[in-house]
Short mmCIF file of C-alpha atoms and ligand atoms in Angstrom, two decimals:
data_model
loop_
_atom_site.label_atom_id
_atom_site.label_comp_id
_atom_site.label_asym_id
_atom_site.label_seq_id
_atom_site.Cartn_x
_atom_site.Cartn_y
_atom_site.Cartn_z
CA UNK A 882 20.85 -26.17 77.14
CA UNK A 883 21.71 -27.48 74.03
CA UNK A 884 25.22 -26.96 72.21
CA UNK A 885 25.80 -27.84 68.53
CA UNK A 886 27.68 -28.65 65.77
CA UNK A 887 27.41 -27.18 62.23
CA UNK A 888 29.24 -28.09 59.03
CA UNK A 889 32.42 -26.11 58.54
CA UNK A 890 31.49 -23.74 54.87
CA UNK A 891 35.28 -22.99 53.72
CA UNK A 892 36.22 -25.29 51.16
CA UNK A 893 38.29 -28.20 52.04
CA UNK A 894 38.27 -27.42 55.74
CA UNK A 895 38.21 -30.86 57.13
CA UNK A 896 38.39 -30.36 61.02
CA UNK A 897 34.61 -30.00 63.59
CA UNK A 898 34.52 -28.65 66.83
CA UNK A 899 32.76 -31.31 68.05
CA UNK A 900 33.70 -35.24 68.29
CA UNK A 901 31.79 -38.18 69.62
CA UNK A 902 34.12 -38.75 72.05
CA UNK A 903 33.98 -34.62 73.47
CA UNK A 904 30.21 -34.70 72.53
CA UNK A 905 30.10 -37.32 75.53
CA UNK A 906 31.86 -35.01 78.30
CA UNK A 907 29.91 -32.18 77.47
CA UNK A 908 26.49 -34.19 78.02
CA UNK A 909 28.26 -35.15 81.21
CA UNK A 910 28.56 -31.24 81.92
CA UNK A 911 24.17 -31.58 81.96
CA UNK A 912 23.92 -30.43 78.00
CA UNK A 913 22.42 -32.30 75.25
CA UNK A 914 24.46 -32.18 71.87
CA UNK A 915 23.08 -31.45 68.36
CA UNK A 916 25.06 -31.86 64.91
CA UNK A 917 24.01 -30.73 61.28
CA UNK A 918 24.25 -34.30 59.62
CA UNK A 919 27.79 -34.78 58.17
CA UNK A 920 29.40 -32.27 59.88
CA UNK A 921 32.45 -35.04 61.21
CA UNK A 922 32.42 -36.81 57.77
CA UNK A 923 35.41 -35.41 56.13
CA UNK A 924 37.42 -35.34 60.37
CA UNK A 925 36.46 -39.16 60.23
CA UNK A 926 33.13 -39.35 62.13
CA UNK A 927 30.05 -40.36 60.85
CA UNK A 928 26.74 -39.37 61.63
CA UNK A 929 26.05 -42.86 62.97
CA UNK A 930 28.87 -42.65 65.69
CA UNK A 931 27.89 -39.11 67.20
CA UNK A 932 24.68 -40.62 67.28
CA UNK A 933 25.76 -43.43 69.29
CA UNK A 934 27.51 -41.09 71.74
CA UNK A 935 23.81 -39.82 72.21
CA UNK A 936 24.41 -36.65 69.58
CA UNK A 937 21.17 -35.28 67.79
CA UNK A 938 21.42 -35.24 64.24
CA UNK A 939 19.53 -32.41 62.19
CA UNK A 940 19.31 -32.11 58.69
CA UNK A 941 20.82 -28.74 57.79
CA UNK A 942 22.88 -25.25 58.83
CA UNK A 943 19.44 -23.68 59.51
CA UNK A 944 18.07 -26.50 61.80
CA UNK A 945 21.84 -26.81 64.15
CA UNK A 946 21.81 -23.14 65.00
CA UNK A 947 17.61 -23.29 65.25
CA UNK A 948 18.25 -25.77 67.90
CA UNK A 949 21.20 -24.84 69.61
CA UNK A 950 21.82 -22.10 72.46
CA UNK A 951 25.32 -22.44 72.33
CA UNK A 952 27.41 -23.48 68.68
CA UNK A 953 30.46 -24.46 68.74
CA UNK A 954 32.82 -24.08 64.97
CA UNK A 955 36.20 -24.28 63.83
CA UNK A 956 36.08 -20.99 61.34
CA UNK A 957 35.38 -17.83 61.70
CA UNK A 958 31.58 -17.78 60.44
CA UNK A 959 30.35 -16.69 57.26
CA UNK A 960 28.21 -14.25 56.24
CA UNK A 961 25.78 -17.00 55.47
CA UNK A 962 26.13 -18.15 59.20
CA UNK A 963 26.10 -14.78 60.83
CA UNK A 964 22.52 -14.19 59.75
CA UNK A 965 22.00 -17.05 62.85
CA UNK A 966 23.12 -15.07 65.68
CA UNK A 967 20.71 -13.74 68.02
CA UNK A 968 20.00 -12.80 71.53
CA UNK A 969 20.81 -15.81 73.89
CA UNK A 970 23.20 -17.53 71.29
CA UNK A 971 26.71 -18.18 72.44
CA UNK A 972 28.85 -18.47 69.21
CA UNK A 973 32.65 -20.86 70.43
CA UNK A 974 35.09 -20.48 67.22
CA UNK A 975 37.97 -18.76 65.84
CA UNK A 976 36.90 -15.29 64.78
CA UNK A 977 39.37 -12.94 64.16
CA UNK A 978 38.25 -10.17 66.46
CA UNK A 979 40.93 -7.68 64.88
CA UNK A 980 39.99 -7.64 61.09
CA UNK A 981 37.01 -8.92 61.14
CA UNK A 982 34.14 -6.06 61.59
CA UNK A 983 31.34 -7.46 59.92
CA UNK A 984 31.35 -10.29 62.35
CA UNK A 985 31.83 -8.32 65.10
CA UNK A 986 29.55 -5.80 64.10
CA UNK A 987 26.69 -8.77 63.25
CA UNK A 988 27.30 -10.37 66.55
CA UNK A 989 26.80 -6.66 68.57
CA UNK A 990 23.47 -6.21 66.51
CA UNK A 991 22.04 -9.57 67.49
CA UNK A 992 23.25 -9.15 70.93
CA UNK A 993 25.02 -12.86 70.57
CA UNK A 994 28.16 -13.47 73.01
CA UNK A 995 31.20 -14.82 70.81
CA UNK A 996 34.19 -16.35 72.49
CA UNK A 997 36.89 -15.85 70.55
CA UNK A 998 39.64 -19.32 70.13
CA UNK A 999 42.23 -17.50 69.67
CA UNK A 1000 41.69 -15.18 72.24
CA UNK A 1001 42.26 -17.42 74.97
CA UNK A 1002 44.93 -15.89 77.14
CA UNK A 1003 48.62 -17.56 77.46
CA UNK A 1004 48.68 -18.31 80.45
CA UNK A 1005 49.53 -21.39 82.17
CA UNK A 1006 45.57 -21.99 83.62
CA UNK A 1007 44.30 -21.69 79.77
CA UNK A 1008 46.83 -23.73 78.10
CA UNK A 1009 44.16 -26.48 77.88
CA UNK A 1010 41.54 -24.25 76.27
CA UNK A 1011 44.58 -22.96 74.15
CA UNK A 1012 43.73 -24.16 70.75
CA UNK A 1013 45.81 -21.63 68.80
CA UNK A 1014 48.88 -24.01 70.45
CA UNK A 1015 46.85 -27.33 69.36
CA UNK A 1016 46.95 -26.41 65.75
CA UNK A 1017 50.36 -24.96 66.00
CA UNK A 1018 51.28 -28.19 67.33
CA UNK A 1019 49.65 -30.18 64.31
CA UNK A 1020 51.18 -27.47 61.59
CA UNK A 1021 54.90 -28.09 63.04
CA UNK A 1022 54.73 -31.48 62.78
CA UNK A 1023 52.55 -31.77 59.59
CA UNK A 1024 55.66 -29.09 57.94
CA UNK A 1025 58.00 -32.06 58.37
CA UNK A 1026 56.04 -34.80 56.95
CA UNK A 1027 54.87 -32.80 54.46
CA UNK A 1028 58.48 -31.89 53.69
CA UNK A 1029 59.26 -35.45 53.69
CA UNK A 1030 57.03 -35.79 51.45
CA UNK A 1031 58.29 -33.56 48.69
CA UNK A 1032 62.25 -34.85 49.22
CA UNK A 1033 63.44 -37.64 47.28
CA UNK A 1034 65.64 -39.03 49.90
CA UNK A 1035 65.70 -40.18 53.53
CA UNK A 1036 65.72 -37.97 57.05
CA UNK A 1037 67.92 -40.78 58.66
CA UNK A 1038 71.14 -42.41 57.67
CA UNK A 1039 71.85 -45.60 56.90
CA UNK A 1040 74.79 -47.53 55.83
CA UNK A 1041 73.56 -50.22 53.23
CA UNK A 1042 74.82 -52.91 51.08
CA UNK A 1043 74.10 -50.65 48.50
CA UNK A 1044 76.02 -47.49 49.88
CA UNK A 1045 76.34 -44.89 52.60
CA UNK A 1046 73.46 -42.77 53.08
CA UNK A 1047 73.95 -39.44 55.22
CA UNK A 1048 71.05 -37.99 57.39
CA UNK A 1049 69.31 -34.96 55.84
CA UNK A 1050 69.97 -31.75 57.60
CA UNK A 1051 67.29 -30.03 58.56
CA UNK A 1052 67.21 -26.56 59.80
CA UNK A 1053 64.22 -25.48 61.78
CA UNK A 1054 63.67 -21.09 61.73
CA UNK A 1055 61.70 -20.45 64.77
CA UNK A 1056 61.18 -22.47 67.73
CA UNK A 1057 57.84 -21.51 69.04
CA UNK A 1058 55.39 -23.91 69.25
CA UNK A 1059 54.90 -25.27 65.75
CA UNK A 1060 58.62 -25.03 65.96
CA UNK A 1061 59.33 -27.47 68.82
CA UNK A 1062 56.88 -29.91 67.29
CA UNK A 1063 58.42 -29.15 64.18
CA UNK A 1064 61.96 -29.97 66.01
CA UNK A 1065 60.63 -33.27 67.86
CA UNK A 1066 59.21 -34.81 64.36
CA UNK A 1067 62.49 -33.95 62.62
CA UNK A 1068 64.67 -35.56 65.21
CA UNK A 1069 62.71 -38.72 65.90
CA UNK A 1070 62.76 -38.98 61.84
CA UNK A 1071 66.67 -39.34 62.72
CA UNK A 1072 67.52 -35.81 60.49
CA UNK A 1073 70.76 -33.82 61.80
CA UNK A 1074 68.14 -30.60 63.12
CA UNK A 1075 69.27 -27.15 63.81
CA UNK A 1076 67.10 -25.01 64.78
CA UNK A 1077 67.18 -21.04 65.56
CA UNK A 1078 64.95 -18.63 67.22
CA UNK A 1079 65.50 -14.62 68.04
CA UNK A 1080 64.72 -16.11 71.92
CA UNK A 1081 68.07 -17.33 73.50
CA UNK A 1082 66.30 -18.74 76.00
CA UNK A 1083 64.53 -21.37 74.52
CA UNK A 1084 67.92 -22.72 72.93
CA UNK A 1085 68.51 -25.01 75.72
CA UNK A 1086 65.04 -26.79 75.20
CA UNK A 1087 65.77 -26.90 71.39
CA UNK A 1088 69.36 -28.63 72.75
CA UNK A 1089 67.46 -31.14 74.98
CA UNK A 1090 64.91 -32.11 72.04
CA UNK A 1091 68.32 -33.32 70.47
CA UNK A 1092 68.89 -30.67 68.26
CA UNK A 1093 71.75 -28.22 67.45
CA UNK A 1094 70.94 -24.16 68.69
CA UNK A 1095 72.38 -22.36 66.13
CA UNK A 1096 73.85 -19.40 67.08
CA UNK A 1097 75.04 -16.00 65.79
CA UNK A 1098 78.19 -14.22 65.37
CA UNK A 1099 76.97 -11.19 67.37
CA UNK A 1100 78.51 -9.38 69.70
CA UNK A 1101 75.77 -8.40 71.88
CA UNK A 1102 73.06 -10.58 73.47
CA UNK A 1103 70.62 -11.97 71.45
CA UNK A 1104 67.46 -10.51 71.89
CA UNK A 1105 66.03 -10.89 75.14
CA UNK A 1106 62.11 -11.81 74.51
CA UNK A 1107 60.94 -12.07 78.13
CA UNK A 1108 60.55 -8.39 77.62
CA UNK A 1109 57.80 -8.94 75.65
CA UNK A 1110 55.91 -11.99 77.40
CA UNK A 1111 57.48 -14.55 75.94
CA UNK A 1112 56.91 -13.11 71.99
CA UNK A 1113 59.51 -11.37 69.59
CA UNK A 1114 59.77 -8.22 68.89
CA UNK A 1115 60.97 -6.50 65.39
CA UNK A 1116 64.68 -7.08 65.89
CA UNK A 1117 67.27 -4.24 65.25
CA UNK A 1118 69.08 -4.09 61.75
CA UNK A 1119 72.46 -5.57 63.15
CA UNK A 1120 70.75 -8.42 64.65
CA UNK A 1121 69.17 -9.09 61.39
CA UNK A 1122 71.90 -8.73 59.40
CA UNK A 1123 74.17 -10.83 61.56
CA UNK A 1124 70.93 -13.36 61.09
CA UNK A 1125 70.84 -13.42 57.67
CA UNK A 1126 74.54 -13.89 57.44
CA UNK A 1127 74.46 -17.00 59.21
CA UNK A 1128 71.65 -18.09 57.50
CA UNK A 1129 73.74 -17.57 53.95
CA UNK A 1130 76.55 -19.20 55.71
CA UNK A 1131 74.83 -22.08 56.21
CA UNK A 1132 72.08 -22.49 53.32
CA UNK A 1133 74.00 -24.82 51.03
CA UNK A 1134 73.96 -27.29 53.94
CA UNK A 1135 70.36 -27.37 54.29
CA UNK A 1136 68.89 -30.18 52.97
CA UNK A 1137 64.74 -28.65 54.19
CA UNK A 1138 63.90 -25.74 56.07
CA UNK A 1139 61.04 -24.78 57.94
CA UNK A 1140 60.46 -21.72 58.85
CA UNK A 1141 58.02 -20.59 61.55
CA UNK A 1142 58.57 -17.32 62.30
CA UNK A 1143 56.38 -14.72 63.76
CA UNK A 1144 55.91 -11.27 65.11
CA UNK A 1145 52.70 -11.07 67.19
CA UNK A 1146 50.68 -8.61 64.76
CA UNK A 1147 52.64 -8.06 62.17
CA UNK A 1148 53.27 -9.31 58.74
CA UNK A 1149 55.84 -12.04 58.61
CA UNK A 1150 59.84 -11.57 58.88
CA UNK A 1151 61.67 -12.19 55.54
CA UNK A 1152 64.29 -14.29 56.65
CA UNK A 1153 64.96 -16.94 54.08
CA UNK A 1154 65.75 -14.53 51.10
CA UNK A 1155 66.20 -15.34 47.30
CA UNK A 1156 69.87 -15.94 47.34
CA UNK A 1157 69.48 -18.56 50.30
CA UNK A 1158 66.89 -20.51 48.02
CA UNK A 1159 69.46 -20.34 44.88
CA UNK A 1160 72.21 -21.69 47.29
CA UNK A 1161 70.62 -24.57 48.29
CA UNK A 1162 70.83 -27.88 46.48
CA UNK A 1163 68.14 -29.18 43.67
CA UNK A 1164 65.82 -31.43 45.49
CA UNK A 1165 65.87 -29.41 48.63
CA UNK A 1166 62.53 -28.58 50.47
CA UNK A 1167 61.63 -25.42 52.47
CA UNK A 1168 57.85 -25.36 54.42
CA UNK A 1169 57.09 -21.74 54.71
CA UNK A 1170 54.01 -22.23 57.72
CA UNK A 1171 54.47 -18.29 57.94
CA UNK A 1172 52.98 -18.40 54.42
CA UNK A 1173 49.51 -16.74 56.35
CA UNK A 1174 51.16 -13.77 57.69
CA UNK A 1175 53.04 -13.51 53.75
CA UNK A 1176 55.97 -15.87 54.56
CA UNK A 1177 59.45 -16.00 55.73
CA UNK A 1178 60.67 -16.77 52.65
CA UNK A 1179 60.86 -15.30 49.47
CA UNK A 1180 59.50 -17.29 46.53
CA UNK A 1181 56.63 -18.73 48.91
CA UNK A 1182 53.23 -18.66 47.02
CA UNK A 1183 50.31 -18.76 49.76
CA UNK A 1184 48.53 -22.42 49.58
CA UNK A 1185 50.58 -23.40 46.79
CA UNK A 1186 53.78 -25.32 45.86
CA UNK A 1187 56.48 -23.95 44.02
CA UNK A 1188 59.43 -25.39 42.14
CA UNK A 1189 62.53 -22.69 41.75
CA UNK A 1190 64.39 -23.15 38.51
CA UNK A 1191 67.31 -24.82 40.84
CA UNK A 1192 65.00 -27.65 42.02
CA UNK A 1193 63.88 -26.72 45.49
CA UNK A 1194 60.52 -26.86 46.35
CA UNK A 1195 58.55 -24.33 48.15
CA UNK A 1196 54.91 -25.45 50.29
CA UNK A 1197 53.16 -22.55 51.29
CA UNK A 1198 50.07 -24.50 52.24
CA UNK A 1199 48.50 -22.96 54.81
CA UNK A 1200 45.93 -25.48 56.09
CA UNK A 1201 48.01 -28.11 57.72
CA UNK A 1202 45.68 -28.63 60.69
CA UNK A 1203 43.28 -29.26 58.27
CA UNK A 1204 45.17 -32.06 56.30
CA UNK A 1205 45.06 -33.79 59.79
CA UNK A 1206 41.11 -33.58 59.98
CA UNK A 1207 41.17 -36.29 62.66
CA UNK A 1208 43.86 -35.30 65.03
CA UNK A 1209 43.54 -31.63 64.63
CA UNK A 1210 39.41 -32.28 65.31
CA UNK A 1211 40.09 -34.06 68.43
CA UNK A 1212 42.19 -31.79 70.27
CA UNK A 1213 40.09 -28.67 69.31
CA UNK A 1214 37.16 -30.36 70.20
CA UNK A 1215 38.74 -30.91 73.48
CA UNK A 1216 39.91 -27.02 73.97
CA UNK A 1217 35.87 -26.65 73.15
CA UNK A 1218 35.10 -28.79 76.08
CA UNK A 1219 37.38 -27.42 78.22
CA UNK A 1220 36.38 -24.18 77.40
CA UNK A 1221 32.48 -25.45 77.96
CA UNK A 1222 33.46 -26.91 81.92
CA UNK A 1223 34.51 -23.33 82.63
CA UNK A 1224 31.81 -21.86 81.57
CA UNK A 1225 29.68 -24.40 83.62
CA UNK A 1226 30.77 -24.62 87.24
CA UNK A 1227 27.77 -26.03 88.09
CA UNK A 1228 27.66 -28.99 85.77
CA UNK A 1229 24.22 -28.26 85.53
CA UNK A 1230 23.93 -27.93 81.17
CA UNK A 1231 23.71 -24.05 82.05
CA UNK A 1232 26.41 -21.28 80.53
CA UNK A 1233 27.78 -19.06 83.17
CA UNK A 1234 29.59 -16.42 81.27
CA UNK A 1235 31.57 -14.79 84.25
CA UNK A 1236 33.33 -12.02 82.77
CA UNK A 1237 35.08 -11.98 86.42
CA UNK A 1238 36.87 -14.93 85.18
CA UNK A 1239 40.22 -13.54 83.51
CA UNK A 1240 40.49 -16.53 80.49
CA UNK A 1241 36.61 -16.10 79.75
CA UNK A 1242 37.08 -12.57 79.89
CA UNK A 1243 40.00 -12.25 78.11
CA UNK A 1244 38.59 -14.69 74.63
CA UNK A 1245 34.93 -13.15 74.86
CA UNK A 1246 34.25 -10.40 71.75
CA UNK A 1247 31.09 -9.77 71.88
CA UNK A 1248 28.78 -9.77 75.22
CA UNK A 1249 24.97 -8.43 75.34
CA UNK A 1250 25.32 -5.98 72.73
CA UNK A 1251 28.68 -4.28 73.48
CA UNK A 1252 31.73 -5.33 71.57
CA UNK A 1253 34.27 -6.56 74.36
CA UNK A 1254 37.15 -6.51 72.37
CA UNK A 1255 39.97 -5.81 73.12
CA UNK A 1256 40.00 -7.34 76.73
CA UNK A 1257 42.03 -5.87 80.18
CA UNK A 1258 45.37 -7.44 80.00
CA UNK A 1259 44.88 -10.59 82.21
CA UNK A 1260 45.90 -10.25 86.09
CA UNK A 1261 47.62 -13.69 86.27
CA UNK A 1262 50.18 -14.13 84.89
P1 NAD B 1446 54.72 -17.49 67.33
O1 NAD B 1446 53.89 -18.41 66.49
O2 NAD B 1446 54.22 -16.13 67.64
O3 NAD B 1446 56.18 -17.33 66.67
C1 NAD B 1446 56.95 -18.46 66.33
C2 NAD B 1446 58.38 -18.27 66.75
O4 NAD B 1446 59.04 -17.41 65.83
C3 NAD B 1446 58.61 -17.67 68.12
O5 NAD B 1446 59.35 -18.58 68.90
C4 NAD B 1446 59.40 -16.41 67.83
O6 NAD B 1446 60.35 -16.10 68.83
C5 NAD B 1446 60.07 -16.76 66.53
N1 NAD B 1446 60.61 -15.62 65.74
C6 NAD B 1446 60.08 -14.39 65.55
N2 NAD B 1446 60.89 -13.64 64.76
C7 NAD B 1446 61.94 -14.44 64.44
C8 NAD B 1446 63.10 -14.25 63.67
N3 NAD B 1446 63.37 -13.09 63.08
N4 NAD B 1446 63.97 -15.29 63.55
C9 NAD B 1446 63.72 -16.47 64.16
N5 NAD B 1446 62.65 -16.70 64.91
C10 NAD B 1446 61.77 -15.69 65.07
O7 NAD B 1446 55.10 -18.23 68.68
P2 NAD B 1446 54.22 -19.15 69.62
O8 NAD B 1446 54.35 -20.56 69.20
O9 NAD B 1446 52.85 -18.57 69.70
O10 NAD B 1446 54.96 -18.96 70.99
C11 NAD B 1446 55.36 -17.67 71.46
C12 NAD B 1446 55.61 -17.68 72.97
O11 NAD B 1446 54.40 -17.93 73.67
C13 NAD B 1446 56.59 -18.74 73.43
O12 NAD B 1446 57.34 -18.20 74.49
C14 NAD B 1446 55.71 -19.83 73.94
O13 NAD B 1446 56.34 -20.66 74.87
C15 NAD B 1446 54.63 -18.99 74.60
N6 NAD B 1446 53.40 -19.75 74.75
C16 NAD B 1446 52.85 -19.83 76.01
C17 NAD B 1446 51.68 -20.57 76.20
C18 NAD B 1446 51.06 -20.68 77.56
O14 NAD B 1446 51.66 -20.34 78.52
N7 NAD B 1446 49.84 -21.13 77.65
C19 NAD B 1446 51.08 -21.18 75.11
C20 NAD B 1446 51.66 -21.07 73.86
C21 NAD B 1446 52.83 -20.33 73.69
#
C-alpha cells in the first residue's frame, strides 16, 4: 500500500506529517511513500531529500491522495481536501471529531476510516503515538523563548563589571505538559521559576525540575485531580478565590508569565485578570498558550501581540508548534509512524485496522460508513 504526504492548506502552517527520515521506517513497515512536491519545504525538507529516502514525488493535492491508500496530515482537512475521501482511504491527522461535522459527516459518506491525532488515548502504551503531548511539548518551550524574546533583559543573573543583574522571575500557571517543558526551558535559562497547578500532586516534579511550587493559603486540600484521570476539574469558588489572591499577591514580582491552563472541554479558566496585568512592571511579558480555548488571561488577543498601556506585552499566538516547523515535523511524523507499526503487525505494507485494539479504537472517527466517535472508554488503564 501506499501512504502519502500532502501539502498542509492553512496559511503559515509550517509542520508535514511525513519526514525523510520517518518516510524510511514506514517503507521498512513494506509501504511505499508518496509526497505532493513541496510539502516539507517550509518544515526544512526538500523534495530532493524525501526523494533520496526513496519518497515519490507527485505534482499536486489531487495526484497525493489519487495515489495514496492511506494519507497522513497535520490539520484537520479542508473542505477542498475532503472531496478526496473515499472507500478504502485511511485519512491519519488531527480532526477535531467534536466540532467538526462536516468532516465527519464527509468521511461517513465516502465510507473513509479517519484516525483521529488527538484521539489517541492517555495511556502509558500510546504515549508514543501521543502527538497532542509532542506539540504541547514544543508550545511550552517555544512560550519561553518566545517570551524571551519580547523582554528586554536577561533570564539569568549575572554580576558584571558593569553592575548586578538579578534573574528574571518567572512564574509558570499550569504544569501540564506544555507546562513542565515550559518549567525545564525557564530553569535551564537560569530564571527564578515558580510554577502552580490546581494538581498538588505534580508539585513535587515541578520542585525536582528546580522550580518553586507555589502554594495557596487554603485551608482545605488542594484539589485532588486523580479523581478525574489525571485532568482538572472546574474548581470551587473558594479555591479560586484563594487562587487569584495569591496570584495578586504575587503579580508585581513577576517578571513573565505563562500560563497554560486547561479544563478538558471547556473554554479556558480566567486566571490572570486585568488588575494582575496593571500590577506588573512595564517591560514584563505574559504567553497566554490557552489563547485557543479564549485565554487565561484577560487582555490576550488570539494570534496576536498586545502592548497594555503599562508596558507589558501580551502573545496570544497560537501556532507555536508551527514556528518550530522542523522539530515539531519530526516528532509528529514519528507519532505517524508509530501509529502506522500498529496498524501493521505484519510488516507486510498492509493496514490492519483492529478496532479490538483499545488505542486504535479509541483515535478512529470514522470506520466503513459509521461514525465511531465517541469511542468505549479504554480498558487499560
Ligand atoms: P492540559 O493541557 O489539559 O492542562 C494544562 C494544565 O493546566 C494541567 O496540568 C491542569 O491541571 C492545569 N490547570 C487547569 N486548571 C487550572 C487552574 N485553574 N489553575 C492552574 N492550573 C490549572 O494538561 P495536559 O498537559 O494534557 O496534561 C493533563 C494530564 O494528563 C496530566 O496528568 C498529564 O500527566 C497527563 N498526561 C498523560 C499522558 C499519558 O499517560 N500518555 C500523556 C499526556 C498527559
Amino acid at each position: 500500500m501506499k501512504i502519502g504526504t500532502p501539502k498542509e492548506l492553512f496559511e503559515g502552517e509550517a509542520r508535514v506529517a511525513m519526514t525523510p527520515s520517518s518516510a524510511q521506517q514506514l517503507q521498512k513497515l513494506g509501504y511505499d511513500c508518496v509526497l505532493e512536491s513541496g510539502a516539507g519545504v517550509l518544515a526544512g525538507f526538500s523534495d530532493a531529500v524525501y526523494a533520496e529516502a526513496g519518497v515519490e514525488i507527485v505534482p499536486n493535492a489531487a495526484a497525493l491522495w489519487e495515489a495514496a491508500d492511506i494519507v497522513a496530515k497535520v490539520r484537520q482537512p479542508e473542505s477542498d481536501e475532503l472531496k478526496y475521501l473515499a472507500k478504502g482511504k485511511t485519512l491519519i491527522s488531527f480532526f477535531n471529531p467534536a466540532g467538526n461535522e462536516e468532516g465527519m459527516e464527509a468521511a461517513k459518506a465516502a465510507g473513509s476510516n479517519v484516525i483521529a491525532m488527538e484521539m489517541v488515548p492517555r495511556i502509558s502504551r500510546a504515549q508514543k503515538m501521543d502527538a497532542l503531548s509532542s506539540m504541547a511539548n514544543i508550545a511550552g518551550y517555544r512560550a519561553v523563548i518566545e517570551a524571551g524574546n519580547n523582554f528586554g533583559r536577561f533570564f539569568t543573573g549575572q554580576i558584571t563589571a558593569a553592575g548586578k543583574v538579578p534573574p528574571a522571575r518567572v512564574l509558570i500557571v499550569g504544569a501540564g505538559v506544555a507546562g513542565l517543558a515550559a518549567i525545564g526551558t525557564s530553569v535551564a535559562l537560569g530564571a527564578v521559576t515558580y510554577a502552580f497547578d490546581v494538581r498538588p500532586e505534580v508539585a513535587e516534579q515541578v520542585e525536582s525540575m528546580g522550580a518553586e511550587f507555589v502554594y495557596l493559603d487554603f485551608e482545605e486540600e488542594q484539589q485532588d485531580g486523580s479523581a478525574t484521570g489525571g485532568y482538572a476539574s472546574v474548581q470551587s469558588e473558594e479555591f479560586r478565590n484563594a487562587q487569584l489572591a495569591k496570584f495578586r499577591e504575587i503579580a508585581g514580582d513577576m517578571d513573565i508569565v505563562i500560563t497554560t491552563a486547561l479544563i478538558p472541554n471547556r473554554p479556558a479558566p480566567k486566571l490572570w485578570l486585568e488588575d494582575m496585568v496593571k500590577a506588573m512592571k512595564p517591560g514584563s511579558v505574559i504567553v497566554d498558550l490557552a489563547a485557543e480555548r479564549g485565554g487565561n488571561v484577560e487582555g490576550t488577543v488570539k494570534d496576536e501581540k498586545v502592548v497594555t498601556d503599562n508596558g507589558v506585552t501580551i502573545v496570544g499566538y497560537t501556532d507555536f508548534p508551527s514556528r518550530m516547523g522542523a522539530q515539531a515535523s519530526e516528532l509528529y511524523a514519528t507519532n505517524i509512524r508509530h501509529m502506522m507499526t500498529d496498524l501493521t503487525p505484519e510488516k507486510d505494507g498492509q493496514i490492519n485496522h483492529n478496532m479490538e485494539d483499545d488505542v486504535i479504537r479509541g483515535a478512529t472517527v470514522t470506520f466503513e460508513g459509521e461514525i465511531t466517535f465517541p469511542p468505549p472508554p479504554p480498558k487499560i488503564q
